Short mmCIF file of C-alpha atoms in Angstrom, two decimals:
data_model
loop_
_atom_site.label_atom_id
_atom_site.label_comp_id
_atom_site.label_asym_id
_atom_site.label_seq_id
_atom_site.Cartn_x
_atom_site.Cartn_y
_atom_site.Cartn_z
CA UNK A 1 153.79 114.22 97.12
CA UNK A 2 150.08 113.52 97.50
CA UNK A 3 147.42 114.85 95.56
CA UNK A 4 144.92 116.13 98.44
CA UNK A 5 141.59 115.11 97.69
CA UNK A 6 139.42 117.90 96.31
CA UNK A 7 135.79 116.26 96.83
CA UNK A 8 135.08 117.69 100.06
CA UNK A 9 136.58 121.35 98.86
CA UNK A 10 133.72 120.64 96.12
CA UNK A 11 131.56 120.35 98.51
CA UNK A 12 131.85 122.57 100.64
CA UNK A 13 132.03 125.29 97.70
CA UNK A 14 128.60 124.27 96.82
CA UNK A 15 127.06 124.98 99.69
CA UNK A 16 128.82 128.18 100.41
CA UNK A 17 127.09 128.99 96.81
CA UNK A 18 123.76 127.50 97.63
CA UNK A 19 123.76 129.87 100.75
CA UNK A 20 125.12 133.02 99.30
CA UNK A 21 124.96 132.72 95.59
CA UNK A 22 121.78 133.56 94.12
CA UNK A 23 119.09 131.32 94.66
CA UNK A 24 116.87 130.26 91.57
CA UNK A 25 113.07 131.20 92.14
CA UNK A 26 110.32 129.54 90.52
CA UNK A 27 106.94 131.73 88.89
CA UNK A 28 104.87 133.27 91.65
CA UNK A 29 102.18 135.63 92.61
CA UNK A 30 102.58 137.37 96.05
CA UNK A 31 99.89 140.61 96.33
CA UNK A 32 100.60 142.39 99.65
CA UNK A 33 98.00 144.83 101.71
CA UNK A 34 99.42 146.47 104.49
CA UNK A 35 98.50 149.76 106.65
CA UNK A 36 102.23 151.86 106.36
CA UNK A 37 100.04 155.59 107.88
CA UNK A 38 96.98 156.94 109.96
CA UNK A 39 96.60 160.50 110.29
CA UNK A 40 94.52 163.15 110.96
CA UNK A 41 92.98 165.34 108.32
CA UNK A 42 90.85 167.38 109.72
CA UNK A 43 88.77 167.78 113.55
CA UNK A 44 86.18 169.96 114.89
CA UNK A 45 84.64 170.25 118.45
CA UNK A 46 80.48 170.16 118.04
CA UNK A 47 81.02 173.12 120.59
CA UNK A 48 82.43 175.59 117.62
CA UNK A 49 79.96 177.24 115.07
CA UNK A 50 81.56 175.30 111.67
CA UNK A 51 81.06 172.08 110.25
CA UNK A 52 83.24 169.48 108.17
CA UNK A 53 81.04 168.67 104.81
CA UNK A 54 81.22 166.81 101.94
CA UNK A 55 79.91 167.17 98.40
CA UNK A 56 76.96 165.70 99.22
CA UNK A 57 76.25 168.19 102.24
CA UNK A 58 77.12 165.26 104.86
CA UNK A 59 78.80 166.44 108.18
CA UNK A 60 81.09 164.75 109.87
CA UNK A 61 83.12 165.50 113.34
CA UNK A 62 86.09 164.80 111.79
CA UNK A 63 87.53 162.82 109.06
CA UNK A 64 91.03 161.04 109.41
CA UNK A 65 93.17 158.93 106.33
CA UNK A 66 94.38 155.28 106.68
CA UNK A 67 97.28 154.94 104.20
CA UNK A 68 96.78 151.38 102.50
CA UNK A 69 99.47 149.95 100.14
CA UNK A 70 98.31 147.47 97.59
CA UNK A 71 102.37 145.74 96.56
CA UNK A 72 103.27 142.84 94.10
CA UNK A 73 106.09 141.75 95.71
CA UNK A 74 105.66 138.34 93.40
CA UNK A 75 107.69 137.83 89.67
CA UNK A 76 104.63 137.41 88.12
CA UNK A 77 101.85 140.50 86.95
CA UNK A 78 98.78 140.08 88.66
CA UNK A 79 95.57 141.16 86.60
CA UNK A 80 92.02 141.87 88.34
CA UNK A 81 90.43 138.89 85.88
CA UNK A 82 92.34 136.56 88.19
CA UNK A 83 90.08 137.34 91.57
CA UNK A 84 87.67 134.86 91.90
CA UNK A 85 83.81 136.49 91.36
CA UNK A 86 82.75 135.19 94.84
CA UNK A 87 86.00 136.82 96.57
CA UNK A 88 87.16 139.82 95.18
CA UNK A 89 89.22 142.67 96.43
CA UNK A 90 87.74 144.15 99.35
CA UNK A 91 88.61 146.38 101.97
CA UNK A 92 86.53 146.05 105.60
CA UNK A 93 86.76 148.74 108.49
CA UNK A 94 85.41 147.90 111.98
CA UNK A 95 81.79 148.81 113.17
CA UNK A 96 83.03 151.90 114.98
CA UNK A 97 83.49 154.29 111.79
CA UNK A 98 82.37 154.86 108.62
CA UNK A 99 84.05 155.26 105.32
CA UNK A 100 83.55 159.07 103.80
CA UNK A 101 86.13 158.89 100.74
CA UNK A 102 89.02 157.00 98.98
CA UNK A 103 91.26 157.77 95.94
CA UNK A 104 93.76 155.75 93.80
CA UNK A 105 97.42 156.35 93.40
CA UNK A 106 99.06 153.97 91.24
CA UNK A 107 102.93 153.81 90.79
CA UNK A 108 102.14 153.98 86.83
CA UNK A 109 99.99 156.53 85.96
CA UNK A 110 98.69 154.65 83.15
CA UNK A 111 97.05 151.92 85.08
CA UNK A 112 93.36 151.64 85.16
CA UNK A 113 92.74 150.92 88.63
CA UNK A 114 89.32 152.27 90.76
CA UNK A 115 87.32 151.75 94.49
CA UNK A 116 84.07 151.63 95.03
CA UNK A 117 81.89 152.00 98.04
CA UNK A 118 79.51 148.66 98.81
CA UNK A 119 79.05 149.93 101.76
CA UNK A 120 79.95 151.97 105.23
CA UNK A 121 82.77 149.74 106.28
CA UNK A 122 83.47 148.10 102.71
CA UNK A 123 85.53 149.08 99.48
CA UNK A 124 85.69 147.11 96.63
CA UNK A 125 89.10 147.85 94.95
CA UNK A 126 89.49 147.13 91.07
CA UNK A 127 92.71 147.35 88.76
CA UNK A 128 93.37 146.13 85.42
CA UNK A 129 97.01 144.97 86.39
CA UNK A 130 99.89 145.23 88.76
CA UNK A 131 103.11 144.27 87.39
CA UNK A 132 106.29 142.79 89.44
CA UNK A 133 107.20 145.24 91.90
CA UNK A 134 104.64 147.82 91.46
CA UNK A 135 102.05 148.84 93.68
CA UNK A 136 98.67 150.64 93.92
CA UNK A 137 98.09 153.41 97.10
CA UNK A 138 94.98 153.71 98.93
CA UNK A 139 94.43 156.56 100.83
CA UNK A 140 91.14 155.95 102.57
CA UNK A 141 88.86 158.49 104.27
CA UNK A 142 86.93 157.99 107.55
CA UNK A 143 84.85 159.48 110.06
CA UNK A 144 84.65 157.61 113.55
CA UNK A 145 87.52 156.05 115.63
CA UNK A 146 90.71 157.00 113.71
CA UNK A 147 92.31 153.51 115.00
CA UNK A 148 89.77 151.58 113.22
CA UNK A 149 90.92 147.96 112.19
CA UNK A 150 91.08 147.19 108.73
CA UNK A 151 91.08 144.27 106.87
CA UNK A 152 91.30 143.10 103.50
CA UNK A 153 90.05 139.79 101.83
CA UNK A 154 90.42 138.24 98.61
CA UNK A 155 91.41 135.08 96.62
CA UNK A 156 92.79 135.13 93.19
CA UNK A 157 94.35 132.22 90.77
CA UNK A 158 98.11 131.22 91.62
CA UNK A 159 97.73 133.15 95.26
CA UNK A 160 100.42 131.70 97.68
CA UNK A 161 100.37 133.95 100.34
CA UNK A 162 97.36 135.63 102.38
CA UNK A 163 96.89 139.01 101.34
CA UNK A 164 96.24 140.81 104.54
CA UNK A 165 99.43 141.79 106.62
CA UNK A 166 97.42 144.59 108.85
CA UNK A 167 99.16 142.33 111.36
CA UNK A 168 102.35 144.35 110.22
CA UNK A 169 101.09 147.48 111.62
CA UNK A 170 101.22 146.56 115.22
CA UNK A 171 103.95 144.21 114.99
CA UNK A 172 107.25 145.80 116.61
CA UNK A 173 110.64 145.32 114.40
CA UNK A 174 113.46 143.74 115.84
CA UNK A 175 115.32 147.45 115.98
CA UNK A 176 112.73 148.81 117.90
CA UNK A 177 112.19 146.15 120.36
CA UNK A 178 116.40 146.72 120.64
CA UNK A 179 115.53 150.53 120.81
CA UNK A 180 113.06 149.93 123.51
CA UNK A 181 115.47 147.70 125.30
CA UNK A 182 118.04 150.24 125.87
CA UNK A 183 115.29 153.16 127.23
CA UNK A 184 114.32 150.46 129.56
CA UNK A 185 117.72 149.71 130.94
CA UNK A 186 118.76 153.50 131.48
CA UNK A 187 115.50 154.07 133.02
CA UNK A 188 116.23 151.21 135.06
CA UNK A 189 119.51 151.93 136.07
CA UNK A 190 119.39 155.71 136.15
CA UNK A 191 118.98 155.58 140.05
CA UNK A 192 120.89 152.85 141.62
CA UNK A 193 123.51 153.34 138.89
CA UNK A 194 124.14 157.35 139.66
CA UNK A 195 123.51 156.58 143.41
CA UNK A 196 125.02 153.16 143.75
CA UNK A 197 127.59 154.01 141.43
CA UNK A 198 128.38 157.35 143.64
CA UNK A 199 128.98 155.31 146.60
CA UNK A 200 131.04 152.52 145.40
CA UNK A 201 133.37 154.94 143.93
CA UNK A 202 133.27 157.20 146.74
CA UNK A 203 134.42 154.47 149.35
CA UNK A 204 136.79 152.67 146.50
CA UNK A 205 138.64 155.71 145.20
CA UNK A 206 136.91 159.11 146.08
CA UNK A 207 134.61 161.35 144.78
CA UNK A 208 137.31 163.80 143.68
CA UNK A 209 139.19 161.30 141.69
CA UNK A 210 136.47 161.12 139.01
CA UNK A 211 137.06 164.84 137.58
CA UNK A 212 140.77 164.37 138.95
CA UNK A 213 141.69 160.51 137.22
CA UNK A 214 138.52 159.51 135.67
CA UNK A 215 140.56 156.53 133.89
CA UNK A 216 141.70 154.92 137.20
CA UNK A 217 138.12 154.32 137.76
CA UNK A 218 136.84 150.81 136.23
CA UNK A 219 134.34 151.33 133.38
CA UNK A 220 131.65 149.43 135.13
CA UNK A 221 131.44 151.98 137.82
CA UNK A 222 131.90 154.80 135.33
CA UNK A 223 129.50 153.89 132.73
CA UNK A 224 126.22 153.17 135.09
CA UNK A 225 127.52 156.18 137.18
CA UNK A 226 127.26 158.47 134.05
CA UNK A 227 124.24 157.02 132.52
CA UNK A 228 122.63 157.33 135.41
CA UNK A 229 123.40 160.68 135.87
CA UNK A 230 122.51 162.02 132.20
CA UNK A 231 119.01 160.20 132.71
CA UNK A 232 118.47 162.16 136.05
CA UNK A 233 119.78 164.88 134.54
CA UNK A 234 117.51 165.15 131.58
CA UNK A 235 114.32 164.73 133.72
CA UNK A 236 115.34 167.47 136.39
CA UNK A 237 115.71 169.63 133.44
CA UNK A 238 112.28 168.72 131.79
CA UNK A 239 110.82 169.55 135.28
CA UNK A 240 112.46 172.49 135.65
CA UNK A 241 111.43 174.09 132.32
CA UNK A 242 107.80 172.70 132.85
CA UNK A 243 107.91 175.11 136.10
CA UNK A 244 108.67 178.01 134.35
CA UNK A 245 106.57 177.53 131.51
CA UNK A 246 103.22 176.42 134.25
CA UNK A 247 104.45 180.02 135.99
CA UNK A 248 104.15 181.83 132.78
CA UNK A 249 100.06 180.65 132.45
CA UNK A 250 97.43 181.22 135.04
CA UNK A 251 97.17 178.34 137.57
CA UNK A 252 94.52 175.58 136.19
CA UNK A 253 95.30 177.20 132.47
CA UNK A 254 95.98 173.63 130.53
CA UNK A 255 99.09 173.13 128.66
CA UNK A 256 100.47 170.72 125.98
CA UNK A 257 102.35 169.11 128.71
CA UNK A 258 99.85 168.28 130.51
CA UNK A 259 98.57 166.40 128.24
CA UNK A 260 101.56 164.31 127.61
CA UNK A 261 101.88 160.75 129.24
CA UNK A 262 103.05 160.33 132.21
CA UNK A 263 106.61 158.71 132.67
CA UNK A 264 105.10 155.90 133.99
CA UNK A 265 102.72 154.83 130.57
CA UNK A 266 105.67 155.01 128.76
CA UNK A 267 107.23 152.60 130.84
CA UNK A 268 104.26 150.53 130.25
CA UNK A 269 104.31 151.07 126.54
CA UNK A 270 108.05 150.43 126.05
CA UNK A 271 107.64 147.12 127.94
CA UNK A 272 105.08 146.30 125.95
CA UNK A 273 107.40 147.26 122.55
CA UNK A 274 110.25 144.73 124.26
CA UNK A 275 108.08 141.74 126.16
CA UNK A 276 105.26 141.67 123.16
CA UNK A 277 106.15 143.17 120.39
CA UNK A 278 103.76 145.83 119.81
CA UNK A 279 103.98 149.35 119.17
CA UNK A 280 103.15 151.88 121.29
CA UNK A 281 101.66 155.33 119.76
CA UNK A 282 100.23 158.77 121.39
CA UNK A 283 96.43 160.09 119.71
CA UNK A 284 97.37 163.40 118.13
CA UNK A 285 93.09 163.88 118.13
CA UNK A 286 92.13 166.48 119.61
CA UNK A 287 89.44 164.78 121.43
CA UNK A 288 91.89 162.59 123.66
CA UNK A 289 95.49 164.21 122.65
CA UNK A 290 98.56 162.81 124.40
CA UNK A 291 96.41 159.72 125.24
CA UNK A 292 98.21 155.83 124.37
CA UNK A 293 96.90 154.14 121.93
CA UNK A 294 97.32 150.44 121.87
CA UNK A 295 95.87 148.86 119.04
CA UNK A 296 94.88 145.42 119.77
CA UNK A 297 97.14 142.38 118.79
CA UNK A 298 97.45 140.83 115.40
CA UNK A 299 98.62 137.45 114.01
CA UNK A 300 99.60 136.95 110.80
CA UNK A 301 97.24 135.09 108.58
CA UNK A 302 98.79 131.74 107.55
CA UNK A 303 97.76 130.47 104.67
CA UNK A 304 94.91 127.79 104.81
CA UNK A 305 93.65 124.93 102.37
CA UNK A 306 90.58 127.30 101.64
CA UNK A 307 93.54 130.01 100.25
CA UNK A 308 94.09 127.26 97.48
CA UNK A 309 92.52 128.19 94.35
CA UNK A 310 92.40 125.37 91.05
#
C-alpha cells in the first residue's frame, strides 16, 4: 500500500494557520481621533428675556458638545514627550463657531492629561501617557454651527497611521448602507408590488384565494403583494393620525410634524446612505428642527512621506 504523500497536506495546513491562526504583530504606535457624538446642550431664542453665560459673563445663543475620542489602538504606550515641538496635539474647528469650553475624561483616572485654548477654533491637548488600549475623552464645548468640522493634527515619533479619522463620522457602515438598501426597495416596491401584485393574483388565482389558500399562491407574488401592502399601510395610518392630531390644534397652529422631513428627503438621504456612503441626520436645534443635515464628504487621510518622523 502506498504511503500518500503528506507535503501538500503540510502545506496546505500552513496556510489555513497563516489565515486563521494568530498572526504575529511587530511594535507599533497607532493614536486614533475620531468624532463618536454631537449634541445639543443648551439653546435660547434672542426673542426670550434669558441668556446662556459663562464664568466669565460671556453670552452665547447656544452652546452644543462634540464628543472627541483620543484611542491607542497601537501595542505600544504613547507618551506626550514623543509629539514633535513644531506639531503637537491640536484640535481645529471651522470658521463658523467658536470654542466656549472643554474637559478631560481619561479611562484611568490617574493620568495627567489637560487642553488648552490657543485660540477660538484651536485646542491644544496634552497627556503624560496613553497606554495600549486606553483612551482619553474630549468633550468639547461650542457656540456657532453645531455641525462644525473638526480636525485634528499632529506628528509624534514611531507614528504609522494619520491621526485624524473625522472622515469616520460621515462615512456610512456597510450595515447601514444594507439597512438603507432594504427601506429603499420596500419604498420602491410598495406600489407596483401591492397593486401589481393584486392583479396578477387576481387574474392567476383570485382575490379570495389569498385569505382562502394563501400557500397555493407563489411566494413571489405573495411577498411583494404583502410588503407592499404593510408599507401602504403604515403611511395611511401615519396620515390618518396626523389628521386627528392637526384637528385637535387651531388651523396654522405648528406641530412637531410639521416639522419633520418630508417622505421625499428621506428618500434623498437614504440614497445618499446606499449610492455614497454618507449618513444622513435630522438638526434637533431648535433654530432649524427636523431640517437634514448633510455634513460634507470626507476622505480618509493616507499617510504621506511628511507623516514620517526620524
Amino acid at each position: 500500500m502506498a504511503i500518500p504523500e503528506v507535503g501538500p497536506i503540510l502545506g496546505v495546513a500552513r496556510l489555513l494557520a497563516s489565515l486563521f491562526g494568530k498572526k504575529p504583530v511587530h511594535p507599533h504606535k497607532n493614536l486614533e481621533a475620531r468624532l463618536i457624538a454631537r449634541g445639543v446642550i443648551a439653546e435660547l431664542p434672542k426673542e426670550l428675556p434669558f441668556s446662556i453665560v459663562d464664568s466669565s459673563g460671556e453670552q452665547y445663543p447656544g452652546i452644543y458638545a462634540i464628543g472627541l475620542l483620543i484611542w491607542n489602538r497601537g501595542n505600544q504606550a504613547i507618551s506626550g514627550s514623543d509629539f514633535v515641538e513644531k506639531a503637537p496635539l491640536q484640535v481645529k474647528i471651522g470658521e463658523n463657531a467658536k470654542i466656549a469650553g472643554v474637559r478631560m475624561l481619561p479611562e484611568n483616572e490617574e493620568a495627567d492629561c489637560q487642553a488648552s485654548r490657543i485660540d477660538d477654533q484651536t485646542l491644544k491637548v496634552e497627556f503624560d501617557l496613553i497606554n495600549p488600549k486606553e483612551y482619553v475623552f474630549v468633550p468639547i464645548f461650542i457656540t456657532g454651527n453645531p455641525h462644525v468640522e473638526v480636525k485634528v493634527t499632529g506628528r509624534f515619533v514611531g507614528q504609522e497611521e494619520p491621526i485624524d479619522k473625522m472622515a469616520l463620522e460621515v462615512k456610512a457602515s456597510l450595515g447601514e448602507r444594507a439597512s438603507a438598501l432594504l427601506v429603499l426597495a420596500m419604498i420602491v416596491n410598495a406600489v407596483p408590488g401591492f397593486f401589481g401584485g393584486a392583479w396578477l393574483i387576481h387574474q392567476q388565482y383570485g382575490l379570495p384565494t389569498i385569505v382562502s389558500d394563501p400557500d397555493s399562491i407563489p411566494k413571489y407574488l405573495m411577498i411583494p403583494f404583502i410588503l407592499g401592502g404593510f408599507v401602504l399601510g403604515v403611511y395611511f395610518y401615519s396620515r390618518v393620525l396626523y389628521w386627528f392630531q392637526r384637528r385637535s390644534y387651531p388651523e396654522g397652529f405648528p406641530l412637531t410634524a410639521d416639522l419633520e422631513p418630508p417622505l421625499r428627503e428621506s428618500i434623498k438621504g437614504l440614497w445618499r446612505t446606499l449610492f455614497q456612503g454618507r449618513k444622513q441626520r435630522v438638526s434637533l436645534s431648535i433654530f432649524n428642527w427636523g431640517k437634514p443635515v448633510v455634513l460634507p464628504a470626507r476622505k480618509l487621510r493616507r499617510r504621506t512621506v511628511e507623516d514620517w518622523v526620524q
